[in-house]
Short mmCIF file of C-alpha atoms in Angstrom, two decimals:
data_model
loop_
_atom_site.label_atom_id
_atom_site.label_comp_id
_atom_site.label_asym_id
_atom_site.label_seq_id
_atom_site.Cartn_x
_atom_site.Cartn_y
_atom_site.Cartn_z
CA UNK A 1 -92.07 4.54 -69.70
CA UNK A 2 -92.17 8.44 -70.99
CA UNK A 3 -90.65 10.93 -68.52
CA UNK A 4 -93.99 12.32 -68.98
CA UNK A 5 -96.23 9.93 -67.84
CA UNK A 6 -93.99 9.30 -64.70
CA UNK A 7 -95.85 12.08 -62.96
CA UNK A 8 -97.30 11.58 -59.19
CA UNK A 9 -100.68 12.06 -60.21
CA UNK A 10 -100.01 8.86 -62.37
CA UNK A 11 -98.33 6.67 -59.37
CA UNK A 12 -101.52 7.70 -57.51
CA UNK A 13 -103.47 6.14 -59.93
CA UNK A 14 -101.56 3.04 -60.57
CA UNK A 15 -101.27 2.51 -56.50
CA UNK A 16 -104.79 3.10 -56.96
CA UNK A 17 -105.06 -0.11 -59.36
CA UNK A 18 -102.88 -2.26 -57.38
CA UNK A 19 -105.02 -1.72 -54.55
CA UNK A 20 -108.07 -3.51 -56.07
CA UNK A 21 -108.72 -7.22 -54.88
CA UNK A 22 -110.57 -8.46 -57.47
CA UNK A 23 -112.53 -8.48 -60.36
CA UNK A 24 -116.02 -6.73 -59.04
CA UNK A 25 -113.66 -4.20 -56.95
CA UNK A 26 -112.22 -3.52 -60.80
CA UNK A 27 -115.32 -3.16 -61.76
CA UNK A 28 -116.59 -0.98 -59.22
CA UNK A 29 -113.68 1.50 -59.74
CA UNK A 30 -112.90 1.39 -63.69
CA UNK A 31 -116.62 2.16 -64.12
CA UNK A 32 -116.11 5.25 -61.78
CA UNK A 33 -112.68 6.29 -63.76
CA UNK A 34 -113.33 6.08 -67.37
CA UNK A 35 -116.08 6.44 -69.37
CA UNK A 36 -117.92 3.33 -70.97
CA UNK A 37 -115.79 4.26 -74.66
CA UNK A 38 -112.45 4.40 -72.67
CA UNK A 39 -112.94 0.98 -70.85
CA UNK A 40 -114.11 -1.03 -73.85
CA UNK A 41 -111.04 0.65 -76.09
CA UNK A 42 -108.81 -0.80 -73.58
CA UNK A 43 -110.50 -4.04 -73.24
CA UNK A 44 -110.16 -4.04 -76.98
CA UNK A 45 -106.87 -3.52 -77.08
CA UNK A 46 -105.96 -6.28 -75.23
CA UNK A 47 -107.88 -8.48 -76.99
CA UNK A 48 -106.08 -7.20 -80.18
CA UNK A 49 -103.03 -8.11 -78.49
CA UNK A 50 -103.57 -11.55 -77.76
CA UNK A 51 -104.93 -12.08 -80.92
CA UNK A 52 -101.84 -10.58 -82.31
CA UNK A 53 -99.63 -12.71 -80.06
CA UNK A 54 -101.82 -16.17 -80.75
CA UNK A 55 -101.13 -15.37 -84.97
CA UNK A 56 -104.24 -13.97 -86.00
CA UNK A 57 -104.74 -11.98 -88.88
CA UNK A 58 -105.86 -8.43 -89.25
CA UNK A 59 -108.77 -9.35 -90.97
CA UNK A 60 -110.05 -11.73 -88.10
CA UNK A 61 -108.97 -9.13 -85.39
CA UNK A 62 -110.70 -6.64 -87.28
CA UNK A 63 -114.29 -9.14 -88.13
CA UNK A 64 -114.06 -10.23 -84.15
CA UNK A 65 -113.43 -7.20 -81.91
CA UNK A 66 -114.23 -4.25 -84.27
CA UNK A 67 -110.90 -2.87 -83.97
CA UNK A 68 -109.74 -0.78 -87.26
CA UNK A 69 -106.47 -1.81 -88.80
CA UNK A 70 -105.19 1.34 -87.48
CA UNK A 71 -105.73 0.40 -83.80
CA UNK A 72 -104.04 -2.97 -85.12
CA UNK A 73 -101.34 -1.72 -86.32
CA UNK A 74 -100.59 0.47 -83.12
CA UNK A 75 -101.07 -2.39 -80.84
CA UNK A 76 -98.33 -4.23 -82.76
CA UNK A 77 -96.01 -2.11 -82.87
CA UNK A 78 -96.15 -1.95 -79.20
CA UNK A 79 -96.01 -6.22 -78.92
CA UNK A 80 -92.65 -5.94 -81.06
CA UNK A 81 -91.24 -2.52 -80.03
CA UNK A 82 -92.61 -1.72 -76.92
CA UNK A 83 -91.51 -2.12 -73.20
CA UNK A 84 -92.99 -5.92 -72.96
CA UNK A 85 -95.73 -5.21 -71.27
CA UNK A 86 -98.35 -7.44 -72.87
CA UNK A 87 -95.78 -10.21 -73.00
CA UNK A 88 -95.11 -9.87 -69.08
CA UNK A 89 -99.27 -9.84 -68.50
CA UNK A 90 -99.72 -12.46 -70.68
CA UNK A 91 -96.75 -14.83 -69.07
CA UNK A 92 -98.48 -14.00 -65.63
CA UNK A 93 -101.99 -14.73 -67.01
CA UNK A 94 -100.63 -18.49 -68.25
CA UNK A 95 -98.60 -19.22 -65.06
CA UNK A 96 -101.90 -18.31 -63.04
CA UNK A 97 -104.14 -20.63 -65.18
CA UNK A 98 -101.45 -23.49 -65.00
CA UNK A 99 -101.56 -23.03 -61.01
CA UNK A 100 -105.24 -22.72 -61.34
CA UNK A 101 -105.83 -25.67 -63.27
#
């Protein structure tokens, strides 16, 4: 991560996150911290991402989540140059539905 987001007010907020216990406590506190825009652009996002990862194409990312090719392209950049981070959340999401299931 940037030297520049590595700030204290930022580990604040992340301890803040890993505090939650749950979905409706996410809830509770994401509606408090961002605005209704910010929370849906990260929400779609992610959505971009694992459409990204599952071999989508732009045009169906775009049709289903509204997303413009821009936002596209800058989400996968990040899948193939970035620090892994969707890739790491995404492993975690699969081993937690295989123990689920």
């Amino acid at each position: 991560m940037s030297k520049k987001l590595r700030t204290e007010a930022v580990d604040h907020l992340f301890d803040a996150i890993l505090s939650l216990e749950n979905r409706e406590e996410c809830y509770t506190f994401f509606e408090d911290v961002c605005t209704v825009n910010e929370l849906l652009s990260l929400s779609q996002r992610f959505e971009v991402a694992k459409m990204l990862r599952d071999q989508k194409t732009y045009l169906d990312i775009a049709e289903k989540t509204g997303a413009s090719t821009a936002t596209i392209s800058r989400v996968n950049r990040s899948l193939n140059y970035g620090n892994d981070g969707y890739d790491m959340v995404f492993a975690r999401m699969a081993a937690s539905e295989t123990n689920e299931a």
